[in-house]
Each structure stands twice: as C-alpha cells, then as structure tokens.
mmCIF file of C-alpha atoms in Angstrom:
data_model
loop_
_atom_site.group_PDB
_atom_site.id
_atom_site.type_symbol
_atom_site.label_atom_id
_atom_site.label_comp_id
_atom_site.label_asym_id
_atom_site.label_seq_id
_atom_site.Cartn_x
_atom_site.Cartn_y
_atom_site.Cartn_z
ATOM 1 C CA UNK A 152 6.018 9.364 -0.756
ATOM 2 C CA UNK A 153 2.086 9.257 -0.510
ATOM 3 C CA UNK A 154 1.283 5.635 -0.687
ATOM 4 C CA UNK A 155 -2.434 6.291 0.081
ATOM 5 C CA UNK A 156 -2.594 7.611 -3.389
ATOM 6 C CA UNK A 157 -1.484 4.268 -4.982
ATOM 7 C CA UNK A 158 -3.762 2.405 -2.467
ATOM 8 C CA UNK A 159 -6.696 4.565 -3.924
ATOM 9 C CA UNK A 160 -5.739 4.008 -7.529
ATOM 10 C CA UNK A 161 -5.364 0.124 -7.218
ATOM 11 C CA UNK A 162 -8.686 0.014 -5.223
ATOM 12 C CA UNK A 163 -10.348 1.911 -8.122
ATOM 13 C CA UNK A 164 -9.388 -0.838 -10.676
ATOM 14 C CA UNK A 165 -10.208 -3.712 -8.452
ATOM 15 C CA UNK A 166 -13.842 -3.794 -9.616
ATOM 16 C CA UNK A 167 -12.753 -4.025 -13.131
ATOM 17 C CA UNK A 168 -10.272 -6.921 -12.495
ATOM 18 C CA UNK A 169 -10.722 -10.676 -12.903
ATOM 19 C CA UNK A 170 -10.281 -12.995 -9.969
ATOM 20 C CA UNK A 171 -6.672 -13.351 -10.844
ATOM 21 C CA UNK A 172 -6.300 -9.502 -10.884
ATOM 22 C CA UNK A 173 -7.841 -9.281 -7.298
ATOM 23 C CA UNK A 174 -5.251 -11.765 -6.011
ATOM 24 C CA UNK A 175 -2.515 -9.553 -7.600
ATOM 25 C CA UNK A 176 -3.900 -6.517 -5.940
ATOM 26 C CA UNK A 177 -3.966 -8.254 -2.550
ATOM 27 C CA UNK A 178 -0.498 -9.311 -2.936
ATOM 28 C CA UNK A 179 0.693 -5.826 -3.913
ATOM 29 C CA UNK A 180 -1.171 -4.242 -0.894
ATOM 30 C CA UNK A 181 -0.163 -6.729 1.618
ATOM 31 C CA UNK A 182 3.066 -8.261 0.586
ATOM 32 C CA UNK A 183 4.698 -5.449 -1.146
ATOM 33 C CA UNK A 184 3.199 -2.019 -0.108
ATOM 34 C CA UNK A 185 2.536 -2.696 3.536
ATOM 35 C CA UNK A 186 5.793 -4.649 3.867
ATOM 36 C CA UNK A 187 7.798 -1.841 2.194
ATOM 37 C CA UNK A 188 6.064 0.820 4.371
ATOM 38 C CA UNK A 189 6.033 -0.889 7.710
ATOM 39 C CA UNK A 190 9.284 -2.886 7.649
ATOM 40 C CA UNK A 191 11.539 -2.488 4.689
ATOM 41 C CA UNK A 192 12.103 1.172 5.045
ATOM 42 C CA UNK A 193 13.370 0.777 8.641
ATOM 43 C CA UNK A 194 15.660 -2.096 7.788
ATOM 44 C CA UNK A 195 17.526 -0.039 5.227
ATOM 45 C CA UNK A 196 17.287 3.255 7.012
ATOM 46 C CA UNK A 197 20.776 2.618 8.429
ATOM 47 C CA UNK A 198 22.625 1.185 5.359
ATOM 48 C CA UNK A 199 24.824 4.227 4.748
ATOM 49 C CA UNK A 200 25.343 5.304 8.370
ATOM 50 C CA UNK A 201 26.479 1.902 9.547
ATOM 51 C CA UNK A 202 28.471 0.824 6.432
ATOM 52 C CA UNK A 203 31.858 0.783 8.171
ATOM 53 C CA UNK A 204 35.319 0.428 6.749
ATOM 54 C CA UNK A 205 38.446 -0.309 8.695
ATOM 55 C CA UNK A 206 40.154 2.911 7.563
ATOM 56 C CA UNK A 207 40.018 6.720 8.358
ATOM 57 C CA UNK A 208 41.065 7.899 4.877
ATOM 58 C CA UNK A 209 38.577 10.607 3.941
ATOM 59 C CA UNK A 210 36.245 9.747 1.100
ATOM 60 C CA UNK A 211 37.164 5.910 1.098
ATOM 61 C CA UNK A 212 34.001 4.819 2.906
ATOM 62 C CA UNK A 213 31.824 6.897 0.577
ATOM 63 C CA UNK A 214 33.470 5.660 -2.496
ATOM 64 C CA UNK A 215 33.154 1.925 -1.396
ATOM 65 C CA UNK A 216 29.580 2.298 -0.356
ATOM 66 C CA UNK A 217 28.681 3.608 -3.824
ATOM 67 C CA UNK A 218 30.581 0.956 -5.546
ATOM 68 C CA UNK A 219 28.672 -1.745 -3.615
ATOM 69 C CA UNK A 220 25.317 -0.074 -3.463
ATOM 70 C CA UNK A 221 25.030 1.847 -6.640
ATOM 71 C CA UNK A 222 21.371 2.285 -5.840
ATOM 72 C CA UNK A 223 19.597 1.398 -2.675
ATOM 73 C CA UNK A 224 17.193 -1.648 -2.454
ATOM 74 C CA UNK A 225 14.607 0.600 -0.901
ATOM 75 C CA UNK A 226 14.739 3.185 -3.798
ATOM 76 C CA UNK A 227 14.645 0.442 -6.404
ATOM 77 C CA UNK A 228 11.517 -1.138 -4.742
ATOM 78 C CA UNK A 229 9.863 2.382 -4.714
ATOM 79 C CA UNK A 230 10.390 2.844 -8.296
ATOM 80 C CA UNK A 231 9.396 -0.653 -8.979
ATOM 81 C CA UNK A 232 6.158 -0.270 -7.136
ATOM 82 C CA UNK A 233 5.472 3.085 -8.848
ATOM 83 C CA UNK A 234 5.866 1.577 -12.433
ATOM 84 C CA UNK A 235 4.005 -1.618 -11.662
ATOM 85 C CA UNK A 236 0.965 0.392 -10.636
ATOM 86 C CA UNK A 237 0.765 2.786 -13.467
ATOM 87 C CA UNK A 238 -1.041 0.372 -15.841
ATOM 88 C CA UNK A 239 -3.893 0.278 -13.375
ATOM 89 C CA UNK A 240 -4.205 4.051 -13.685
ATOM 90 C CA UNK A 241 -4.399 3.703 -17.353
ATOM 91 C CA UNK A 242 -7.364 1.238 -17.005
ATOM 92 C CA UNK A 243 -9.202 3.480 -14.721
ATOM 93 C CA UNK A 244 -8.663 6.463 -17.173
ATOM 94 C CA UNK A 245 -10.011 4.359 -20.041
ATOM 95 C CA UNK A 246 -13.032 3.372 -18.108
ATOM 96 C CA UNK A 247 -13.565 7.076 -17.166
ATOM 97 C CA UNK A 248 -13.245 8.116 -20.735
ATOM 98 C CA UNK A 249 -15.986 5.639 -21.566
ATOM 99 C CA UNK A 250 -18.367 6.898 -18.902
ATOM 100 C CA UNK A 251 -17.742 10.542 -20.123
ATOM 101 C CA UNK A 252 -18.407 9.697 -23.722
ATOM 102 C CA UNK A 253 -21.701 7.661 -22.752
ATOM 103 C CA UNK A 254 -22.759 10.726 -20.493
ATOM 104 C CA UNK A 255 -22.021 13.152 -23.582
ATOM 105 C CA UNK A 256 -24.045 10.825 -25.741
ATOM 106 C CA UNK A 257 -27.179 10.799 -23.341
ATOM 107 C CA UNK A 258 -26.853 14.628 -22.651
ATOM 108 C CA UNK A 259 -27.156 15.390 -26.442
ATOM 109 C CA UNK A 260 -30.694 14.149 -26.282
ATOM 110 C CA UNK A 261 -30.290 10.863 -27.665
ATOM 111 C CA UNK A 262 -31.506 8.801 -24.575
ATOM 112 C CA UNK A 263 -33.723 6.585 -26.811
ATOM 113 C CA UNK A 264 -30.761 5.736 -29.063
ATOM 114 C CA UNK A 265 -28.344 2.838 -28.748
ATOM 115 C CA UNK A 266 -25.885 3.222 -26.038
ATOM 116 C CA UNK A 267 -22.317 3.804 -26.958
ATOM 117 C CA UNK A 268 -21.286 1.543 -24.175
ATOM 118 C CA UNK A 269 -23.889 -0.751 -22.517
ATOM 119 C CA UNK A 270 -21.444 -1.272 -19.747
ATOM 120 C CA UNK A 271 -18.350 1.019 -19.746
ATOM 121 C CA UNK A 272 -16.438 -1.142 -17.435
ATOM 122 C CA UNK A 273 -16.829 -4.281 -19.438
ATOM 123 C CA UNK A 274 -13.729 -5.505 -20.968
ATOM 124 C CA UNK A 275 -14.499 -5.230 -24.703
ATOM 125 C CA UNK A 276 -12.851 -3.591 -27.646
ATOM 126 C CA UNK A 277 -10.347 -0.984 -26.698
ATOM 127 C CA UNK A 278 -10.729 -1.529 -23.041
ATOM 128 C CA UNK A 279 -9.808 -5.138 -23.528
ATOM 129 C CA UNK A 280 -6.653 -4.142 -25.244
ATOM 130 C CA UNK A 281 -5.756 -1.600 -22.621
ATOM 131 C CA UNK A 282 -6.320 -4.268 -19.849
ATOM 132 C CA UNK A 283 -4.268 -6.922 -21.565
ATOM 133 C CA UNK A 284 -1.275 -4.565 -22.383
ATOM 134 C CA UNK A 285 -1.401 -3.366 -18.707
ATOM 135 C CA UNK A 286 -0.911 -6.991 -17.597
ATOM 136 C CA UNK A 287 1.932 -7.485 -19.958
ATOM 137 C CA UNK A 288 3.542 -4.107 -18.825
ATOM 138 C CA UNK A 289 3.372 -5.054 -15.222
ATOM 139 C CA UNK A 290 4.997 -8.410 -15.788
ATOM 140 C CA UNK A 291 7.491 -6.785 -17.901
ATOM 141 C CA UNK A 292 8.405 -4.282 -15.172
ATOM 142 C CA UNK A 293 8.846 -6.938 -12.563
ATOM 143 C CA UNK A 294 11.013 -9.017 -14.845
ATOM 144 C CA UNK A 295 13.285 -6.142 -15.629
ATOM 145 C CA UNK A 296 13.727 -5.253 -11.985
ATOM 146 C CA UNK A 297 14.410 -8.796 -10.993
ATOM 147 C CA UNK A 298 17.265 -8.589 -13.501
ATOM 148 C CA UNK A 299 18.538 -5.317 -12.098
ATOM 149 C CA UNK A 300 18.557 -6.600 -8.683
ATOM 150 C CA UNK A 301 20.273 -9.770 -9.790
ATOM 151 C CA UNK A 302 23.062 -7.540 -11.696
ATOM 152 C CA UNK A 303 23.603 -5.348 -8.818
ATOM 153 C CA UNK A 304 23.317 -7.897 -6.061
ATOM 154 C CA UNK A 305 24.341 -11.388 -6.969
ATOM 155 C CA UNK A 306 21.851 -14.147 -5.831
ATOM 156 C CA UNK A 307 19.861 -11.265 -4.146
ATOM 157 C CA UNK A 308 21.845 -11.705 -1.055
ATOM 158 C CA UNK A 309 24.267 -9.433 0.817
ATOM 159 C CA UNK A 310 27.811 -10.626 2.144
ATOM 160 C CA UNK A 311 28.789 -9.495 5.734
ATOM 161 C CA UNK A 312 32.293 -8.512 4.556
ATOM 162 C CA UNK A 313 33.311 -6.837 1.288
ATOM 163 C CA UNK A 314 36.810 -5.741 0.204
ATOM 164 C CA UNK A 315 37.371 -2.468 -1.467
ATOM 165 C CA UNK A 316 40.534 -1.041 -3.087
ATOM 166 C CA UNK A 317 39.190 1.935 -4.923
ATOM 167 C CA UNK A 318 40.928 5.403 -4.871
ATOM 168 C CA UNK A 319 41.227 7.181 -2.382
ATOM 169 C CA UNK A 320 41.542 4.030 -0.297
ATOM 170 C CA UNK A 321 45.200 3.532 0.764
ATOM 171 C CA UNK A 322 45.102 -0.150 0.160
ATOM 172 C CA UNK A 323 42.633 -2.999 0.292
ATOM 173 C CA UNK A 324 40.157 -2.275 3.161
ATOM 174 C CA UNK A 325 37.510 -4.352 4.683
ATOM 175 C CA UNK A 326 33.929 -2.811 4.810
ATOM 176 C CA UNK A 327 31.088 -4.286 6.886
ATOM 177 C CA UNK A 328 27.452 -4.142 5.730
ATOM 178 C CA UNK A 329 24.852 -3.400 8.451
ATOM 179 C CA UNK A 330 22.368 -6.304 9.269
ATOM 180 C CA UNK A 331 23.150 -8.198 6.044
ATOM 181 C CA UNK A 332 21.116 -11.380 7.101
ATOM 182 C CA UNK A 333 18.060 -9.485 7.827
ATOM 183 C CA UNK A 334 18.273 -7.490 4.510
ATOM 184 C CA UNK A 335 18.943 -10.628 2.662
ATOM 185 C CA UNK A 336 15.749 -12.137 3.984
ATOM 186 C CA UNK A 337 13.708 -9.186 3.062
ATOM 187 C CA UNK A 338 15.269 -9.067 -0.493
ATOM 188 C CA UNK A 339 14.548 -12.785 -1.079
ATOM 189 C CA UNK A 340 10.962 -12.350 0.209
ATOM 190 C CA UNK A 341 10.402 -9.434 -2.210
ATOM 191 C CA UNK A 342 11.763 -11.463 -4.926
ATOM 192 C CA UNK A 343 9.498 -14.380 -4.297
ATOM 193 C CA UNK A 344 6.520 -12.122 -4.133
ATOM 194 C CA UNK A 345 7.622 -10.380 -7.416
ATOM 195 C CA UNK A 346 7.787 -13.834 -9.132
ATOM 196 C CA UNK A 347 4.163 -14.662 -7.885
ATOM 197 C CA UNK A 348 3.038 -11.414 -9.276
ATOM 198 C CA UNK A 349 4.672 -12.029 -12.602
ATOM 199 C CA UNK A 350 2.876 -15.526 -12.763
ATOM 200 C CA UNK A 351 -0.451 -14.092 -11.766
ATOM 201 C CA UNK A 352 -0.169 -11.431 -14.470
ATOM 202 C CA UNK A 353 0.638 -13.995 -17.212
ATOM 203 C CA UNK A 354 -2.211 -16.528 -16.042
ATOM 204 C CA UNK A 355 -4.577 -13.389 -16.143
ATOM 205 C CA UNK A 356 -3.471 -12.451 -19.622
ATOM 206 C CA UNK A 357 -3.924 -16.086 -20.793
ATOM 207 C CA UNK A 358 -7.302 -16.308 -19.193
ATOM 208 C CA UNK A 359 -8.415 -13.079 -20.885
ATOM 209 C CA UNK A 360 -7.278 -14.288 -24.298
ATOM 210 C CA UNK A 361 -8.915 -17.734 -23.757
ATOM 211 C CA UNK A 362 -12.125 -16.252 -22.723
ATOM 212 C CA UNK A 363 -12.163 -13.833 -25.724
#
C-alpha cells in the first residue's frame, strides 16, 4: 500500500480547505495514517499466527479465528482510510477542471474578456457543493465504519479468552487472542480519533453553510 500517494493527495487539497479542514488533515496524517503505518500494522501482524486454541483438531483453529475475526482490524482501517480520503481527490479534480477551463478560455484569445473563474480554488458554485458533499461523505464513512467495528467487536475491545464450538472442533475449545490489551488500546484510540474527525467534518460543513 503506497501511503505516500494518499499523503500527496491530502496535501494538495490542504490549500483549498478551511481552518477546520486543515485540523482534520493533521489528525488524519498524524493520528491515523502514521499510527497505522508505524504501530498498528505491527501490533496486528501476529493476530492469526498467535491465535491459539487448546486443540489439535485440523481446521478448528482456522474456523474459530474466522468466526471471531471475520475481517481484520488493520484491513478495515486501511479501507476506511482509502474511502475517507477519496472526497479530497474529488475536490482536487474539480479545482483542476476549473483551472483547465480558465486556461482554455484564455488560450482562445479572450484574455480581455471576463474570466470564467476569477479564482478557480475559491469555494463558490459547483466547487462549494463538491466540498460540502465531500465533508458529508467523509463523516458518513467514519460513522459507517464505527458501526461496523461495533457490530464485529462489541465495545471495541478484545477478550483474552474466547470459547468456540464450531465444526470441526470436537467440543467447546478455549482460544486465546494475542496481545488483546494492546490491541484494545489501539482500537479505542482509533475510535476516539475517528469521532473527533466526524465532529470536525460536521463543524466545517456547518461553518460553510453559515458563511454562505
């Protein structure tokens, strides 16, 4: 996963953002992207390998792991980061479209005519709507993923011991999760940062509407 690409995309939209948007970008860079790359990937690197059940029945450990971890935290976070940064790309593309249209207008020999866009990066007209919808989409993505995490992992925490009785397990077996406390702390940290990002997106949307 080339996270430098996402960093470049978000940096490009930074100059078109409000103060709330710049705070949101900082949170995404420092407390979500960097934490994911530097720490979270290592914490979950052994989740399957060290998921241990007190049975030697072939297939039992894999079935129990799939039941309690239908999708890994780390993959959910990666998908969440990708989706939550996509609206920023739409804003950049809209500004680039405006600049290209203005350039075509000037190249047609109408330099002395009224500009199509006096400032292509100013949030007016269609760009205002694009920016506003991007804020709503980002907040919506974070809310949906918070719900998904809650449904898969109740209270966003991981127990030390889980009991499994799925076939082909011969009976009720005890399974032990690797580093559950550390993983629970990281999960709660990411949940708190996600909630802050949701609040910032909604505050920025309210600010845009009030300013208009």
